[in-house]
């Protein structure tokens, strides 16, 4: 029996992909192999072919990695209700100046808070997720990067959600617009679009996605030391280990080593704050790179530290130096992931 949601999901597929800029997309009907699998799972478990995930399709390993991280940290039932995770997602998105994600996750949180959905396991921590998971407490945690207000056993899900959005916010700022709308769509369409998307996403929450089914997309890998906080939940640990390894392997193939070394050094000094609108923080380290690697270094540093500033010129300069869609995705996904790892560690530094 066909899913009745397909009547709405099918026409939204093209509109979702039209939102992606700077790189080509893979149409739903042309997707094969794991790309087709992820597209189907997105509609089944998230409710819609979400552009923040689908934009990774030109590099199937990155598509699998981004989907695995989102699904296993945020969508699957656990100890923490989805509403609490949406509160974390919205707070992280605001801190990263990502209006697209702020709109989507704030809307979803408000919907779930007003009309909670049932889940198989979330009730274990109570309808609101347990002590320390009220929206204002979670927002204060994200904003201050202080001691987590919740019980340690909730860390893999809540810190995992924060890690996921630290990554996705940067990719969305680079490749999508400010609102979940196709180009040239009128602003007045936001309200009706959000109602449709929220309805589809709520339907996926009610369906309670099964745990761990995305793990077979990528091979097993060791969990990075700075993500050791995920080890208390083997499923989330496995997802983050596999997804981060896939991004690192792609970067090792397509991102110059000099760029990776430079960005890693800058992130080690980064305090998590916005570097500001000037270019001194950017130009000084870029002078250390060979001239041929500077466009990649520029794109990587902007993605990691000020993703809202990635513009057409940064992409054009990278392409002029020979970078294609795969290379653009490799640079941005690696920089976004390394920044997400650094930022999630800062969120838990007093734990």
Coordinates of C-alpha atoms in Angstrom, one line a residue:
X1 CA 0.0 0.0 0.0
X2 CA 1.4 3.4 -1.0
X3 CA 2.0 6.0 1.6
X4 CA -0.8 8.6 1.3
X5 CA 1.8 11.3 2.0
X6 CA 3.2 10.8 -1.5
X7 CA 0.4 12.9 -2.9
X8 CA 2.0 15.8 -1.2
X9 CA 5.7 14.7 -1.1
X10 CA 6.0 14.0 -4.9
X11 CA 5.3 17.5 -6.1
X12 CA 7.5 18.9 -3.4
X13 CA 10.6 17.0 -4.6
X14 CA 11.4 19.4 -7.4
X15 CA 10.7 22.5 -5.3
X16 CA 13.1 21.2 -2.6
X17 CA 15.9 20.8 -5.0
X18 CA 15.3 24.1 -6.7
X19 CA 16.4 25.8 -3.5
X20 CA 20.0 24.5 -3.8
X21 CA 22.5 27.0 -5.2
X22 CA 26.1 26.9 -6.3
X23 CA 26.1 23.2 -7.2
X24 CA 24.0 20.8 -9.3
X25 CA 21.4 18.5 -7.7
X26 CA 20.4 14.9 -8.3
X27 CA 16.7 14.7 -9.3
X28 CA 14.6 12.2 -7.3
X29 CA 13.8 10.2 -10.5
X30 CA 17.5 10.0 -11.5
X31 CA 18.8 8.9 -8.1
X32 CA 20.3 5.4 -7.9
X33 CA 21.9 3.2 -5.3
X34 CA 22.4 4.7 -1.9
X35 CA 21.3 8.1 -3.2
X36 CA 17.9 6.7 -4.0
X37 CA 17.8 4.9 -0.7
X38 CA 18.6 8.1 1.3
X39 CA 16.0 10.0 -0.7
X40 CA 13.3 7.4 0.1
X41 CA 14.3 7.3 3.8
X42 CA 14.2 11.1 4.0
X43 CA 10.6 11.1 2.9
X44 CA 9.7 8.2 5.1
X45 CA 11.5 9.2 8.3
X46 CA 11.7 13.0 8.0
X47 CA 8.5 13.6 6.0
X48 CA 10.0 15.5 3.1
X49 CA 13.0 15.5 0.7
X50 CA 14.9 18.0 2.9
X51 CA 17.2 20.3 0.9
X52 CA 19.8 20.5 3.7
X53 CA 20.4 16.8 3.3
X54 CA 19.6 16.4 -0.4
X55 CA 22.2 19.0 -1.4
X56 CA 25.0 16.5 -0.6
X57 CA 23.8 14.1 -3.3
X58 CA 26.7 14.8 -5.8
X59 CA 28.9 13.0 -3.3
X60 CA 26.9 9.9 -2.1
X61 CA 29.2 9.3 0.9
X62 CA 28.5 12.8 2.2
X63 CA 24.8 12.4 1.6
X64 CA 24.8 9.2 3.6
X65 CA 26.9 10.8 6.4
X66 CA 24.6 13.9 6.7
X67 CA 21.5 11.7 6.7
X68 CA 22.9 9.2 9.2
X69 CA 23.8 12.0 11.6
X70 CA 20.4 13.7 11.4
X71 CA 18.4 10.5 11.6
X72 CA 20.1 8.8 14.5
X73 CA 20.6 11.8 16.7
X74 CA 17.4 13.7 16.2
X75 CA 14.7 11.7 14.5
X76 CA 14.8 8.3 16.2
X77 CA 13.0 7.8 19.5
X78 CA 15.2 7.8 22.5
X79 CA 15.1 9.2 26.0
X80 CA 14.5 12.8 24.8
X81 CA 11.3 13.8 23.1
X82 CA 11.6 15.4 19.6
X83 CA 10.3 18.7 20.9
X84 CA 13.3 19.1 23.2
X85 CA 15.6 18.3 20.3
X86 CA 13.9 20.8 18.1
X87 CA 14.4 23.4 20.9
X88 CA 18.2 22.7 20.8
X89 CA 18.2 22.8 17.0
X90 CA 16.4 26.2 16.9
X91 CA 18.8 27.6 19.5
X92 CA 21.9 26.4 17.7
X93 CA 20.5 27.7 14.4
X94 CA 20.0 31.2 15.9
X95 CA 23.5 31.2 17.3
X96 CA 24.9 30.4 13.8
X97 CA 22.8 33.1 12.1
X98 CA 21.0 30.5 9.9
X99 CA 17.5 31.9 9.2
X100 CA 16.4 28.9 7.2
X101 CA 17.1 26.4 10.0
X102 CA 15.9 28.8 12.7
X103 CA 12.5 29.1 10.9
X104 CA 12.1 25.4 10.3
X105 CA 13.1 24.2 13.8
X106 CA 11.3 26.9 15.7
X107 CA 8.2 26.2 13.8
X108 CA 8.5 22.4 14.4
X109 CA 9.2 22.9 18.1
X110 CA 6.2 25.2 18.6
X111 CA 4.0 22.7 16.8
X112 CA 5.2 19.8 18.9
X113 CA 5.1 21.8 22.1
X114 CA 1.5 22.8 21.5
X115 CA 0.4 19.3 20.3
X116 CA 2.8 16.6 21.5
X117 CA 3.0 13.4 19.6
X118 CA 3.2 9.9 21.1
X119 CA 6.4 7.9 20.9
X120 CA 7.5 4.5 22.1
X121 CA 10.5 5.4 24.3
X122 CA 10.5 9.1 24.9
X123 CA 8.1 8.9 27.8
X124 CA 10.9 7.4 29.9
X125 CA 12.3 10.8 30.5
X126 CA 8.9 12.4 30.9
X127 CA 6.7 14.3 28.4
X128 CA 9.2 17.3 28.4
X129 CA 12.3 15.2 28.4
X130 CA 13.0 15.3 32.1
X131 CA 14.8 17.8 34.4
X132 CA 16.9 20.4 32.6
X133 CA 15.2 20.0 29.2
X134 CA 12.8 22.9 29.3
X135 CA 13.2 25.1 26.2
X136 CA 14.6 28.1 28.1
X137 CA 17.2 25.8 29.9
X138 CA 18.3 24.3 26.6
X139 CA 18.5 27.6 24.9
X140 CA 20.6 29.0 27.8
X141 CA 22.9 26.1 27.5
X142 CA 23.5 26.6 23.8
X143 CA 23.9 30.4 24.3
X144 CA 26.3 30.2 27.2
X145 CA 28.2 27.0 26.5
X146 CA 28.1 26.3 30.2
X147 CA 27.4 23.1 32.2
X148 CA 24.6 21.1 30.6
X149 CA 21.4 21.4 32.6
X150 CA 20.2 17.8 31.9
X151 CA 21.2 14.4 33.2
X152 CA 24.3 12.8 31.7
X153 CA 22.4 10.0 30.1
X154 CA 20.7 12.5 27.8
X155 CA 24.0 13.9 26.5
X156 CA 24.3 11.7 23.3
X157 CA 20.9 12.8 22.0
X158 CA 21.0 16.5 23.0
X159 CA 24.7 17.1 22.3
X160 CA 24.3 14.9 19.2
X161 CA 21.5 17.2 18.0
X162 CA 23.6 20.2 18.6
X163 CA 26.5 18.7 16.7
X164 CA 24.2 17.9 13.8
X165 CA 22.9 21.4 13.6
X166 CA 26.3 23.0 14.0
X167 CA 27.2 21.1 10.8
X168 CA 23.9 21.6 8.9
X169 CA 23.7 25.3 9.7
X170 CA 27.0 25.9 7.9
X171 CA 26.0 23.8 4.9
X172 CA 22.6 25.5 4.7
X173 CA 24.1 29.0 4.9
X174 CA 26.4 28.2 2.0
X175 CA 23.9 26.4 -0.3
X176 CA 20.4 27.5 0.6
X177 CA 18.5 30.8 1.0
X178 CA 17.1 32.5 4.0
X179 CA 13.7 30.8 3.8
X180 CA 12.5 27.3 2.8
X181 CA 11.3 28.6 -0.6
X182 CA 12.4 28.2 -4.2
X183 CA 14.1 31.2 -5.9
X184 CA 11.8 34.1 -6.6
X185 CA 8.9 32.7 -4.6
X186 CA 7.0 35.5 -2.8
X187 CA 7.6 35.9 1.0
X188 CA 3.9 35.5 1.6
X189 CA 4.3 31.9 0.6
X190 CA 6.3 31.1 3.7
X191 CA 3.3 30.6 6.0
X192 CA 1.5 28.1 3.7
X193 CA 4.7 26.2 2.9
X194 CA 5.6 25.9 6.6
X195 CA 2.2 24.5 7.4
X196 CA 2.6 21.8 4.7
X197 CA 6.1 20.9 5.8
X198 CA 5.3 20.8 9.5
X199 CA 2.4 18.5 8.8
X200 CA 4.6 16.1 6.8
X201 CA 7.3 16.2 9.5
X202 CA 4.8 15.6 12.3
X203 CA 3.6 12.5 10.4
X204 CA 7.1 11.1 10.5
X205 CA 7.4 11.7 14.2
X206 CA 4.1 9.7 14.8
X207 CA 5.6 6.9 12.7
X208 CA 8.5 6.5 15.1
X209 CA 11.5 5.7 12.8
X210 CA 13.2 2.5 13.7
X211 CA 16.6 2.7 15.4
X212 CA 19.8 2.2 13.6
X213 CA 18.5 1.4 10.1
X214 CA 20.8 4.0 8.4
X215 CA 24.0 2.6 9.9
X216 CA 24.4 0.1 7.0
X217 CA 24.9 3.0 4.6
X218 CA 28.5 3.4 5.8
X219 CA 31.2 1.1 7.1
X220 CA 32.1 0.9 10.8
X221 CA 34.8 3.3 12.0
X222 CA 36.3 4.4 15.4
X223 CA 34.6 7.3 17.2
X224 CA 36.8 10.4 17.2
X225 CA 38.1 11.3 20.7
X226 CA 36.4 14.7 20.7
X227 CA 33.0 13.0 20.2
X228 CA 33.6 10.6 23.1
X229 CA 30.5 12.0 24.8
X230 CA 28.4 9.9 22.4
X231 CA 29.8 6.6 23.6
X232 CA 27.0 6.2 26.2
X233 CA 24.6 5.5 23.4
X234 CA 26.2 2.9 21.1
X235 CA 23.8 3.7 18.2
X236 CA 24.6 7.4 18.2
X237 CA 28.3 6.7 18.7
X238 CA 28.2 4.3 15.7
X239 CA 26.4 6.9 13.5
X240 CA 28.8 9.7 14.4
X241 CA 31.9 7.5 14.0
X242 CA 30.8 6.4 10.5
X243 CA 29.6 9.8 9.3
X244 CA 32.7 11.7 10.5
X245 CA 35.0 9.1 8.9
X246 CA 33.2 9.4 5.6
X247 CA 33.7 13.2 5.6
X248 CA 37.3 12.8 6.5
X249 CA 38.0 10.3 3.8
X250 CA 36.3 12.5 1.2
X251 CA 38.4 15.4 2.4
X252 CA 41.6 13.4 2.3
X253 CA 40.9 12.7 -1.4
X254 CA 39.7 16.2 -2.5
X255 CA 40.8 18.9 -0.1
X256 CA 44.5 20.0 -0.1
X257 CA 46.4 18.9 3.0
X258 CA 47.7 22.5 3.4
X259 CA 44.1 23.7 3.7
X260 CA 43.2 21.0 6.2
X261 CA 46.2 21.8 8.4
X262 CA 45.5 25.5 8.3
X263 CA 41.8 25.2 9.2
X264 CA 42.6 22.7 12.0
X265 CA 45.1 25.2 13.5
X266 CA 42.6 28.1 13.3
X267 CA 39.8 26.0 14.9
X268 CA 42.1 25.0 17.7
X269 CA 42.4 28.7 18.6
X270 CA 38.7 29.5 18.0
X271 CA 36.7 30.4 21.0
X272 CA 33.3 29.8 19.3
X273 CA 32.6 33.4 18.7
X274 CA 31.8 35.3 15.4
X275 CA 35.0 36.7 14.0
X276 CA 33.2 39.7 12.6
X277 CA 32.8 41.4 9.3
X278 CA 36.4 42.4 8.6
X279 CA 38.9 40.2 6.6
X280 CA 42.0 40.5 8.8
X281 CA 41.2 37.3 10.6
X282 CA 40.8 35.6 7.2
X283 CA 43.6 37.2 5.1
X284 CA 46.4 36.7 7.6
X285 CA 46.2 32.8 7.7
X286 CA 45.5 32.6 4.0
X287 CA 48.9 34.2 3.2
X288 CA 50.5 31.1 4.7
X289 CA 49.0 28.9 2.0
X290 CA 50.4 28.3 -1.5
X291 CA 48.6 30.7 -3.9
X292 CA 46.9 27.8 -5.7
X293 CA 45.3 26.6 -2.4
X294 CA 44.0 30.0 -1.2
X295 CA 40.6 29.8 -2.8
X296 CA 40.0 26.5 -1.1
X297 CA 41.4 27.9 2.2
X298 CA 39.1 30.9 1.9
X299 CA 36.0 28.8 1.3
X300 CA 36.9 26.4 4.2
X301 CA 37.7 29.1 6.7
X302 CA 34.5 31.0 5.9
X303 CA 32.4 27.9 6.1
X304 CA 33.9 26.9 9.5
X305 CA 33.9 30.3 11.2
X306 CA 31.4 32.6 9.4
X307 CA 29.4 30.5 7.0
X308 CA 26.8 33.3 6.5
X309 CA 29.6 35.2 4.6
X310 CA 30.1 32.6 1.9
X311 CA 29.0 34.4 -1.3
X312 CA 29.1 34.0 -5.0
X313 CA 32.6 35.4 -5.2
X314 CA 34.0 32.8 -2.8
X315 CA 32.5 30.0 -4.9
X316 CA 33.5 31.6 -8.2
X317 CA 37.1 32.0 -7.0
X318 CA 37.2 28.3 -6.0
X319 CA 35.8 27.2 -9.4
X320 CA 38.2 29.4 -11.3
X321 CA 41.0 27.4 -9.6
X322 CA 39.6 24.2 -11.0
X323 CA 37.2 23.1 -8.2
X324 CA 34.0 21.4 -9.2
X325 CA 30.8 20.4 -7.3
X326 CA 32.5 17.4 -5.6
X327 CA 35.4 19.5 -4.4
X328 CA 33.1 22.3 -3.2
X329 CA 31.1 19.8 -1.2
X330 CA 34.3 18.2 0.1
X331 CA 35.7 21.5 1.3
X332 CA 32.6 22.8 2.9
X333 CA 31.4 19.6 4.5
X334 CA 34.9 18.9 6.1
X335 CA 35.2 22.5 7.4
X336 CA 31.6 22.4 8.7
X337 CA 32.2 19.1 10.4
X338 CA 35.5 20.1 12.1
X339 CA 33.8 23.3 13.3
X340 CA 30.8 21.3 14.7
X341 CA 33.2 19.0 16.5
X342 CA 35.0 22.0 18.1
X343 CA 31.8 23.7 19.0
X344 CA 30.1 20.6 20.5
X345 CA 33.2 20.1 22.7
X346 CA 32.9 23.6 23.9
X347 CA 29.3 23.0 24.8
X348 CA 30.3 20.1 27.1
X349 CA 33.6 21.5 28.5
X350 CA 32.2 21.9 32.0
X351 CA 30.5 18.5 32.0

